[in-house]
Amino acid sequence: MTDVEALADGVLAAERSAISRAITLVESSRNDHRTAARQLLEKLAPHAGGAVRVGISGVPGVGKSTFIEALGTYLVDEGHRVGVLAVDPSSVRTGGSVLGDKTRMANLSTRSEAYIRPSPSAGTLGGVARATVQAMTVLEAAGFDVVLVETVGVGQSEITVAGMVDTFLFLTLARTGDQLQGIKKGILEIADVIAVNKADGSREQEAEATAKDLAGALRLVYAGTSTWVPPVLTCSALERRGIDTVWNRIIRHREFLGKRGVDEKRAQQQLDFMWALVRDELDHRLRTDADVAAVRAELRDDVLSGRLPAVAAADRILQAYDA
Ligand code: GDP
């Protein structure tokens, strides 16, 4: 108990070692750790909520870590304290990580006003999401006023980074018209700001053209509505150009939402997250339940061979799980 109190005090005093230990604690799935983590979060929660929460996504290679290095450095220079968290769904499936442990954000990580944490590798996406949301509480309680959450891919799962942040930035690259068709739909649903990265050297014009195409498509989709239309910008993370404009649009999106809008969005996110976590946990239990495991192979064969209809097999699984 005193441990937890000392840890909470350390976090509130923004001590780096306390922040690291606190995040390790909330990432742990051990039962005794979970109890301590809950106590810690109770102490920290009243001090959390104060950060601008931004999700940053895009395919591997689009330049996410270069961009975060540039944006984070810009923000620190502007007087902000910046926390960076990563959510890597690939670490759940493979144990490895696309976002990886390569020396990322080498400059930013040396700044005392920044704190960078790689993706937790908890067993399920729900576990990773839970750890990330709680790490965000730790960082906010420690006084970080900007939290950047980096992720790969968009929306394949019900638990997404978009559901944890106020503003979602989608990074993309110059593309041809055909490829644009492919990315548009997924983006439309979640992006608040879009930036075409690597707008430098020989690719600059192409990037501008892509941004124009995308912006045109978005205007059509949003025509006649009074909702926020995601702006499409270009930037070069490598040459650190356009970064301030991207940040400016993120802030404008927040202003568009207003304090009430942000509060409402966060409240709805909490509710959605609650159910997503429950479903994730139930799914996990179903997959690891011994009674289900006992009938799984037989039912699989029966369904594949046509001896048993799927509907009847599903009932048997649910009966086994209930038992
Ligand atoms: P991530 O996988 O999305 O995190 O991408 P990285 O930040 O690791 O970048 C992938 C590669 O693209 C690296 O070689 C970067 O140097 C390069 N890169 C990132 N941003 C830019 C940019 O704005 N312009 C150019 N030309 N290259 C970039």
CSV table of C-alpha atoms and ligand atoms in Angstrom, one decimal:
chain,number,residue,atom,x,y,z
A,1,MET,CA,0.0,0.0,0.0
A,2,THR,CA,2.8,2.4,1.0
A,3,ASP,CA,4.5,1.3,-2.2
A,4,VAL,CA,1.6,2.4,-4.3
A,5,GLU,CA,1.4,5.7,-2.5
A,6,ALA,CA,5.0,6.4,-3.0
A,7,LEU,CA,4.7,5.5,-6.6
A,8,ALA,CA,1.7,7.8,-7.1
A,9,ASP,CA,3.6,10.6,-5.4
A,10,GLY,CA,6.6,10.0,-7.7
A,11,VAL,CA,4.3,10.1,-10.8
A,12,LEU,CA,2.7,13.3,-9.6
A,13,ALA,CA,6.1,14.8,-9.1
A,14,ALA,CA,6.9,13.7,-12.7
A,15,GLU,CA,9.9,11.5,-11.7
A,16,ARG,CA,10.8,9.5,-14.7
A,17,SER,CA,11.7,6.3,-12.9
A,18,ALA,CA,8.3,6.4,-11.1
A,19,ILE,CA,6.5,7.0,-14.4
A,20,SER,CA,8.3,4.0,-15.9
A,21,ARG,CA,7.5,1.8,-12.9
A,22,ALA,CA,3.9,2.9,-12.9
A,23,ILE,CA,3.5,2.1,-16.6
A,24,THR,CA,5.1,-1.3,-16.1
A,25,LEU,CA,2.7,-1.9,-13.3
A,26,VAL,CA,-0.4,-1.1,-15.3
A,27,GLU,CA,0.9,-3.2,-18.2
A,28,SER,CA,1.3,-6.3,-15.9
A,29,SER,CA,-1.4,-9.0,-16.1
A,30,ARG,CA,-0.4,-10.6,-12.8
A,31,ASN,CA,-3.3,-10.6,-10.4
A,32,ASP,CA,-1.5,-9.0,-7.5
A,33,HIS,CA,-0.1,-6.3,-9.8
A,34,ARG,CA,-3.6,-5.7,-11.1
A,35,THR,CA,-4.8,-4.9,-7.6
A,36,ALA,CA,-1.9,-2.5,-7.0
A,37,ALA,CA,-2.5,-0.9,-10.5
A,38,ARG,CA,-6.1,-0.3,-9.7
A,39,GLN,CA,-5.1,1.5,-6.4
A,40,LEU,CA,-2.5,3.5,-8.2
A,41,LEU,CA,-5.0,4.6,-10.9
A,42,GLU,CA,-7.5,5.6,-8.4
A,43,LYS,CA,-4.9,8.0,-6.9
A,44,LEU,CA,-3.9,9.3,-10.3
A,45,ALA,CA,-7.2,9.6,-12.1
A,46,PRO,CA,-8.2,12.9,-10.4
A,47,HIS,CA,-5.1,14.4,-11.9
A,48,ALA,CA,-5.5,13.0,-15.4
A,49,GLY,CA,-7.5,14.1,-18.4
A,50,GLY,CA,-5.5,17.2,-19.1
A,51,ALA,CA,-3.7,16.3,-22.3
A,52,VAL,CA,-4.4,16.8,-25.9
A,53,ARG,CA,-4.7,13.2,-27.0
A,54,VAL,CA,-3.7,12.5,-30.6
A,55,GLY,CA,-3.6,9.2,-32.5
A,56,ILE,CA,-1.2,8.8,-35.3
A,57,SER,CA,-1.5,6.0,-37.8
A,58,GLY,CA,-0.3,4.9,-41.2
A,59,VAL,CA,1.2,1.8,-42.8
A,60,PRO,CA,4.8,0.7,-41.9
A,61,GLY,CA,7.3,2.9,-43.7
A,62,VAL,CA,5.0,5.9,-44.1
A,63,GLY,CA,7.2,7.8,-41.7
A,64,LYS,CA,5.4,7.7,-38.4
A,65,SER,CA,8.4,7.6,-36.1
A,66,THR,CA,10.2,10.2,-38.2
A,67,PHE,CA,7.0,12.4,-38.0
A,68,ILE,CA,6.6,11.9,-34.2
A,69,GLU,CA,10.3,12.7,-33.7
A,70,ALA,CA,9.7,16.0,-35.7
A,71,LEU,CA,6.4,16.9,-34.1
A,72,GLY,CA,7.5,15.9,-30.6
A,73,THR,CA,10.6,18.0,-30.9
A,74,TYR,CA,8.6,21.0,-32.3
A,75,LEU,CA,6.1,20.7,-29.4
A,76,VAL,CA,8.9,20.4,-26.8
A,77,ASP,CA,10.5,23.5,-28.2
A,78,GLU,CA,7.1,25.2,-27.9
A,79,GLY,CA,7.1,24.5,-24.2
A,80,HIS,CA,5.0,21.3,-24.2
A,81,ARG,CA,5.6,18.1,-22.4
A,82,VAL,CA,5.0,15.2,-24.8
A,83,GLY,CA,4.3,11.6,-24.0
A,84,VAL,CA,4.5,9.0,-26.8
A,85,LEU,CA,2.8,5.6,-26.5
A,86,ALA,CA,2.6,2.9,-29.2
A,87,VAL,CA,-0.1,0.4,-29.9
A,88,ASP,CA,1.1,-2.4,-32.1
A,89,PRO,CA,-1.5,-5.0,-32.9
A,90,SER,CA,1.2,-7.1,-34.6
A,91,SER,CA,2.8,-7.7,-31.2
A,92,VAL,CA,-0.3,-9.5,-30.1
A,93,ARG,CA,-0.4,-12.0,-33.0
A,94,THR,CA,3.3,-12.6,-33.5
A,95,GLY,CA,5.0,-11.5,-30.3
A,96,GLY,CA,7.2,-9.4,-32.6
A,97,SER,CA,6.5,-5.8,-33.3
A,98,VAL,CA,6.1,-3.8,-36.5
A,99,LEU,CA,6.6,-0.6,-34.5
A,100,GLY,CA,9.6,-2.3,-33.3
A,101,ASP,CA,12.5,-1.6,-31.0
A,102,LYS,CA,14.7,0.0,-33.6
A,103,THR,CA,16.3,3.1,-32.2
A,104,ARG,CA,13.3,5.3,-32.9
A,105,MET,CA,12.9,8.9,-32.2
A,106,ALA,CA,16.5,9.1,-31.1
A,107,ASN,CA,16.5,12.8,-30.5
A,108,LEU,CA,13.2,13.1,-28.9
A,109,SER,CA,14.0,10.4,-26.4
A,110,THR,CA,16.9,12.4,-25.1
A,111,ARG,CA,14.7,15.4,-24.2
A,112,SER,CA,13.6,15.5,-20.6
A,113,GLU,CA,10.3,17.0,-21.6
A,114,ALA,CA,9.4,13.9,-23.6
A,115,TYR,CA,8.6,10.4,-22.6
A,116,ILE,CA,8.5,7.5,-25.1
A,117,ARG,CA,7.1,4.1,-24.4
A,118,PRO,CA,7.0,1.2,-26.8
A,119,SER,CA,3.9,-0.9,-27.3
A,120,PRO,CA,3.1,-3.3,-24.5
A,121,SER,CA,3.0,-6.9,-25.6
A,122,ALA,CA,0.0,-8.1,-23.5
A,123,GLY,CA,-1.6,-11.3,-24.8
A,124,THR,CA,-4.7,-9.7,-26.4
A,125,LEU,CA,-5.5,-6.5,-28.2
A,126,GLY,CA,-7.8,-5.7,-25.3
A,127,GLY,CA,-4.9,-6.2,-22.9
A,128,VAL,CA,-2.7,-3.8,-25.0
A,129,ALA,CA,-5.5,-1.3,-25.2
A,130,ARG,CA,-6.2,-1.5,-21.5
A,131,ALA,CA,-2.5,-0.9,-20.8
A,132,THR,CA,-2.3,2.0,-23.2
A,133,VAL,CA,-5.3,3.8,-21.8
A,134,GLN,CA,-3.9,3.4,-18.3
A,135,ALA,CA,-0.4,4.5,-19.4
A,136,MET,CA,-2.1,7.6,-20.7
A,137,THR,CA,-3.6,8.2,-17.2
A,138,VAL,CA,-0.1,7.9,-15.8
A,139,LEU,CA,1.4,10.4,-18.3
A,140,GLU,CA,-1.4,12.9,-17.8
A,141,ALA,CA,-1.1,12.7,-14.0
A,142,ALA,CA,2.6,13.4,-14.5
A,143,GLY,CA,1.7,16.6,-16.3
A,144,PHE,CA,2.3,15.7,-19.9
A,145,ASP,CA,0.0,18.0,-21.8
A,146,VAL,CA,0.3,16.2,-25.2
A,147,VAL,CA,0.0,12.4,-25.6
A,148,LEU,CA,0.7,11.0,-29.0
A,149,VAL,CA,-0.5,7.4,-29.6
A,150,GLU,CA,1.2,5.7,-32.5
A,151,THR,CA,-0.3,2.7,-34.3
A,152,VAL,CA,-0.1,0.7,-37.5
A,153,GLY,CA,-3.1,0.0,-39.6
A,154,VAL,CA,-6.5,1.3,-39.1
A,155,GLY,CA,-9.7,-0.1,-37.8
A,156,GLN,CA,-9.3,-3.8,-38.4
A,157,SER,CA,-10.3,-4.4,-34.9
A,158,GLU,CA,-13.1,-3.2,-32.7
A,159,ILE,CA,-10.6,-1.9,-30.3
A,160,THR,CA,-8.8,1.0,-32.1
A,161,VAL,CA,-6.6,3.9,-31.2
A,162,ALA,CA,-9.2,6.2,-32.6
A,163,GLY,CA,-11.3,5.2,-29.6
A,164,MET,CA,-8.7,6.5,-27.2
A,165,VAL,CA,-7.9,9.9,-28.6
A,166,ASP,CA,-9.5,13.3,-29.3
A,167,THR,CA,-8.0,13.7,-32.7
A,168,PHE,CA,-6.9,11.1,-35.2
A,169,LEU,CA,-4.1,11.9,-37.7
A,170,PHE,CA,-3.7,9.7,-40.6
A,171,LEU,CA,-0.4,9.7,-42.5
A,172,THR,CA,-0.3,8.6,-46.0
A,173,LEU,CA,1.9,8.8,-49.1
A,174,ALA,CA,1.5,10.1,-52.6
A,175,ARG,CA,-0.6,7.6,-54.6
A,176,THR,CA,-2.2,7.1,-57.9
A,177,GLY,CA,-6.0,7.5,-58.3
A,178,ASP,CA,-6.6,3.7,-58.1
A,179,GLN,CA,-4.8,3.3,-54.8
A,180,LEU,CA,-6.6,6.3,-53.5
A,181,GLN,CA,-9.9,4.5,-53.9
A,182,GLY,CA,-8.6,1.9,-51.5
A,183,ILE,CA,-7.6,4.1,-48.7
A,184,LYS,CA,-10.5,6.5,-48.8
A,185,LYS,CA,-13.2,4.6,-47.1
A,186,GLY,CA,-11.2,3.4,-44.1
A,187,ILE,CA,-9.9,6.9,-43.6
A,188,LEU,CA,-13.2,8.7,-43.9
A,189,GLU,CA,-14.5,6.9,-40.9
A,190,ILE,CA,-11.9,7.8,-38.5
A,191,ALA,CA,-9.4,10.5,-39.7
A,192,ASP,CA,-9.8,14.0,-38.4
A,193,VAL,CA,-6.6,15.3,-40.1
A,194,ILE,CA,-4.8,13.7,-43.1
A,195,ALA,CA,-1.2,14.4,-44.0
A,196,VAL,CA,0.6,13.2,-47.1
A,197,ASN,CA,4.1,12.6,-45.9
A,198,LYS,CA,7.4,12.6,-47.8
A,199,ALA,CA,6.4,15.7,-49.7
A,200,ASP,CA,10.0,16.4,-50.6
A,201,GLY,CA,12.5,16.1,-53.4
A,202,SER,CA,11.1,14.5,-56.6
A,203,ARG,CA,8.0,13.4,-54.8
A,204,GLU,CA,6.8,16.8,-53.7
A,205,GLN,CA,4.5,17.5,-56.7
A,206,GLU,CA,3.0,14.1,-56.5
A,207,ALA,CA,2.3,14.5,-52.9
A,208,GLU,CA,0.6,17.9,-53.6
A,209,ALA,CA,-1.5,16.3,-56.3
A,210,THR,CA,-2.5,13.4,-54.0
A,211,ALA,CA,-3.5,15.8,-51.3
A,212,LYS,CA,-5.7,17.8,-53.7
A,213,ASP,CA,-7.4,14.6,-54.9
A,214,LEU,CA,-8.1,13.5,-51.4
A,215,ALA,CA,-9.4,16.8,-50.3
A,216,GLY,CA,-11.7,17.0,-53.3
A,217,ALA,CA,-13.1,13.5,-52.6
A,218,LEU,CA,-13.6,14.5,-49.0
A,219,ARG,CA,-15.4,17.7,-49.9
A,220,LEU,CA,-17.8,15.7,-52.0
A,221,VAL,CA,-18.5,13.2,-49.2
A,222,TYR,CA,-19.1,15.9,-46.6
A,223,ALA,CA,-21.0,18.3,-48.9
A,224,GLY,CA,-24.0,19.8,-47.2
A,225,THR,CA,-23.0,18.7,-43.7
A,226,SER,CA,-21.9,20.9,-40.9
A,227,THR,CA,-19.5,18.4,-39.4
A,228,TRP,CA,-15.7,18.7,-39.4
A,229,VAL,CA,-14.2,18.0,-42.8
A,230,PRO,CA,-10.8,16.4,-42.4
A,231,PRO,CA,-8.2,18.8,-43.9
A,232,VAL,CA,-5.6,17.2,-46.1
A,233,LEU,CA,-2.1,18.6,-45.9
A,234,THR,CA,1.4,17.7,-47.1
A,235,CYS,CA,4.5,17.5,-45.0
A,236,SER,CA,8.0,16.3,-44.9
A,237,ALA,CA,8.8,14.6,-41.6
A,238,LEU,CA,12.4,14.2,-42.8
A,239,GLU,CA,12.9,17.8,-43.6
A,240,ARG,CA,10.6,18.9,-40.8
A,241,ARG,CA,8.4,21.0,-43.1
A,242,GLY,CA,4.7,21.3,-42.7
A,243,ILE,CA,4.8,19.9,-39.2
A,244,ASP,CA,3.6,23.1,-37.5
A,245,THR,CA,0.6,23.3,-39.9
A,246,VAL,CA,-0.4,19.7,-39.1
A,247,TRP,CA,-0.3,20.6,-35.4
A,248,ASN,CA,-2.3,23.7,-36.1
A,249,ARG,CA,-5.1,21.7,-37.8
A,250,ILE,CA,-5.1,19.3,-34.8
A,251,ILE,CA,-5.7,22.2,-32.5
A,252,ARG,CA,-8.4,23.6,-34.8
A,253,HIS,CA,-10.1,20.2,-34.7
A,254,ARG,CA,-10.1,20.5,-30.9
A,255,GLU,CA,-11.5,24.0,-31.1
A,256,PHE,CA,-14.2,22.7,-33.5
A,257,LEU,CA,-15.2,20.1,-30.9
A,258,GLY,CA,-15.0,22.6,-28.0
A,259,LYS,CA,-14.5,21.6,-24.4
A,260,ARG,CA,-18.0,20.0,-24.3
A,261,GLY,CA,-17.4,18.1,-27.5
A,262,VAL,CA,-14.1,16.7,-26.2
A,263,ASP,CA,-15.7,15.7,-22.9
A,264,GLU,CA,-18.7,14.1,-24.7
A,265,LYS,CA,-16.4,12.2,-27.0
A,266,ARG,CA,-14.3,10.9,-24.2
A,267,ALA,CA,-17.3,9.8,-22.2
A,268,GLN,CA,-18.7,7.9,-25.2
A,269,GLN,CA,-15.3,6.4,-25.7
A,270,GLN,CA,-15.3,5.2,-22.2
A,271,LEU,CA,-18.6,3.5,-22.7
A,272,ASP,CA,-17.6,1.9,-26.0
A,273,PHE,CA,-14.3,0.8,-24.5
A,274,MET,CA,-16.0,-0.9,-21.6
A,275,TRP,CA,-18.0,-3.1,-23.9
A,276,ALA,CA,-15.0,-3.7,-26.2
A,277,LEU,CA,-13.0,-4.9,-23.2
A,278,VAL,CA,-15.8,-7.1,-22.0
A,279,ARG,CA,-16.2,-8.7,-25.4
A,280,ASP,CA,-12.4,-9.1,-25.8
A,281,GLU,CA,-12.2,-10.8,-22.4
A,282,LEU,CA,-15.2,-13.1,-23.1
A,283,ASP,CA,-13.6,-14.0,-26.4
A,284,HIS,CA,-10.3,-14.8,-24.6
A,285,ARG,CA,-12.0,-16.9,-22.0
A,286,LEU,CA,-13.9,-18.8,-24.7
A,287,ARG,CA,-10.7,-19.6,-26.5
A,288,THR,CA,-8.9,-20.7,-23.3
A,289,ASP,CA,-11.8,-22.5,-21.6
A,290,ALA,CA,-11.0,-26.2,-20.9
A,291,ASP,CA,-14.6,-27.4,-21.4
A,292,VAL,CA,-14.8,-25.7,-24.8
A,293,ALA,CA,-11.4,-27.1,-25.7
A,294,ALA,CA,-12.7,-30.6,-24.9
A,295,VAL,CA,-15.4,-30.5,-27.6
A,296,ARG,CA,-13.8,-28.1,-30.0
A,297,ALA,CA,-11.9,-30.7,-32.2
A,298,GLU,CA,-14.9,-33.0,-32.5
A,299,LEU,CA,-17.3,-30.2,-33.4
A,300,ARG,CA,-14.9,-28.8,-35.9
A,301,ASP,CA,-14.7,-32.2,-37.7
A,302,ASP,CA,-18.5,-32.5,-37.5
A,303,VAL,CA,-19.1,-29.1,-39.0
A,304,LEU,CA,-16.5,-29.5,-41.7
A,305,SER,CA,-17.8,-32.9,-42.8
A,306,GLY,CA,-21.4,-31.6,-42.8
A,307,ARG,CA,-22.5,-34.0,-40.0
A,308,LEU,CA,-23.6,-31.1,-37.8
A,309,PRO,CA,-25.1,-27.8,-38.8
A,310,ALA,CA,-23.2,-24.7,-37.5
A,311,VAL,CA,-26.2,-23.6,-35.5
A,312,ALA,CA,-26.3,-26.8,-33.5
A,313,ALA,CA,-22.5,-26.8,-33.1
A,314,ALA,CA,-22.7,-23.2,-31.7
A,315,ASP,CA,-25.3,-24.3,-29.2
A,316,ARG,CA,-23.0,-27.2,-28.0
A,317,ILE,CA,-20.0,-24.8,-27.6
A,318,LEU,CA,-22.1,-22.4,-25.6
A,319,GLN,CA,-23.4,-25.2,-23.4
A,320,ALA,CA,-19.9,-26.5,-22.8
A,321,TYR,CA,-18.8,-22.9,-21.9
A,322,ASP,CA,-21.7,-22.5,-19.5
A,323,ALA,CA,-21.1,-25.8,-17.8
B,1,GDP,P1,7.3,4.2,-39.8
B,1,GDP,O1,7.5,2.7,-40.1
B,1,GDP,O2,6.0,4.6,-40.3
B,1,GDP,O3,7.6,4.6,-38.4
B,1,GDP,O4,8.3,5.0,-40.8
B,1,GDP,P2,9.8,5.6,-40.4
B,1,GDP,O5,9.6,6.8,-39.7
B,1,GDP,O6,10.6,4.5,-39.8
B,1,GDP,O7,10.3,6.0,-41.9
B,1,GDP,C1,10.5,5.0,-42.9
B,1,GDP,C2,11.5,5.5,-43.9
B,1,GDP,O8,11.0,6.6,-44.5
B,1,GDP,C3,12.8,5.9,-43.2
B,1,GDP,O9,13.9,5.6,-44.0
B,1,GDP,C4,12.7,7.4,-43.1
B,1,GDP,O10,13.9,8.1,-43.1
B,1,GDP,C5,11.9,7.8,-44.4
B,1,GDP,N1,11.1,9.0,-44.2
B,1,GDP,C6,10.3,9.3,-43.2
B,1,GDP,N2,9.7,10.5,-43.4
B,1,GDP,C7,10.2,11.0,-44.6
B,1,GDP,C8,10.0,12.2,-45.3
B,1,GDP,O11,9.2,13.1,-44.9
B,1,GDP,N3,10.6,12.3,-46.5
B,1,GDP,C9,11.4,11.3,-47.0
B,1,GDP,N4,12.0,11.5,-48.1
B,1,GDP,N5,11.6,10.1,-46.3
B,1,GDP,C10,11.0,10.0,-45.1
